[in-house]
């Protein structure tokens, strides 16, 4: 076949294939459009309106340097989540925040060692972690961050504030803090560090046979470390436990469930309620090591999330006396939905209730005995009790811990042959610490 005829034939074939492809595409598009027309689309954000707003900003806003795509995109997503009204729970997380969150679950990350929430447009400290730079600098639950490195952060989305506070270990950040209880402001320069969460610690309280058992957070392996601590407590002949959940911001639901199960022999740890009102029972797991040992639980405003699950379960089962302050009020099951650039949405998909059906969300767990500490009071932690004497313990500012000791010893006196004053409320803690605690020895870990 002559070359020019081959060229003509190839052109005809190419045109035919193109026409066939276009025809098939048109038919396919009609089928897709018809299917979409038959399938109702749920109402959602007006993307045309959002695009229109961006166009106006891009064309007219005078500060060209501020029109950076990523911050504006993140701000828009954050605004959608914030509009849900689930303040302090559902949130948008930047890739840096996602990394920090995942590291926290593993038990380590780099930063100052505190958890934040957004309240009325202000970033507020929920709790500093034990032995963290934040705690050593004097940050406390309820402190409000006004500035980060001199830049005002009031009104900024929480993820922007967190991104400014987070940073590599060894670098410094200066926070301007407002203490709402004193209405005073102060600048704190904090050197960031690698925060390794030593979640479970315990110490025998001087002058007693009581164990002060501290759980700082519910990250991975907390329940494993708790079982090891409970075994040591049993082996060393401790006769009562003060479970300290103060300033514990929470963590993994599975760890909370296993932790509560160490102290309960039956029943539920919590209830989960979905958006349809359906209730799912999360049962106690068998094999707890401390199901009968006398128990007091310490909580405060910084006790949140998994801490509230554990304390609520023990309170509903009348397994422990709760002492301290009303907890934070985190009562939703958050699920992480990853986005394409490594950011994520943390969305509430279920609500937590105590086993008796009490609402935790925005209400918190109210202690059986309310003990409010002064602003300047220093909490005693197991690490700092190793070298304490009984006299130093009695002189401590930590009245919540002292009330817990008093409560355990008073409960022992109910069946104890030792005399009890007529007005038990006048008993001094110093006197109670001197009582013989052999009564507790009849209780065993099972």
Short mmCIF file of C-alpha atoms in Angstrom, two decimals, residues 200-202 213 221-236 262 289 445:
data_model
loop_
_atom_site.label_atom_id
_atom_site.label_comp_id
_atom_site.label_asym_id
_atom_site.label_seq_id
_atom_site.Cartn_x
_atom_site.Cartn_y
_atom_site.Cartn_z
CA UNK A 200 2.12 4.84 86.95
CA UNK A 201 4.03 5.55 90.18
CA UNK A 202 3.39 4.69 93.79
CA UNK A 213 -0.87 5.28 93.64
CA UNK A 221 0.64 0.14 78.54
CA UNK A 222 -0.79 2.09 81.50
CA UNK A 223 -2.85 -0.90 82.62
CA UNK A 224 0.17 -3.19 82.28
CA UNK A 225 2.22 -0.88 84.51
CA UNK A 226 -0.72 -0.62 86.93
CA UNK A 227 -0.86 -4.39 87.37
CA UNK A 228 2.87 -4.41 88.12
CA UNK A 229 2.40 -1.65 90.71
CA UNK A 230 -0.55 -3.42 92.34
CA UNK A 231 1.52 -6.59 92.60
CA UNK A 232 4.27 -4.65 94.39
CA UNK A 233 1.71 -3.00 96.68
CA UNK A 234 0.37 -6.40 97.65
CA UNK A 235 3.83 -7.90 98.19
CA UNK A 236 4.86 -5.01 100.45
CA UNK A 262 -8.45 -3.83 88.36
CA UNK A 289 -6.01 -7.57 91.31
CA UNK A 445 -5.93 -8.72 96.38
#
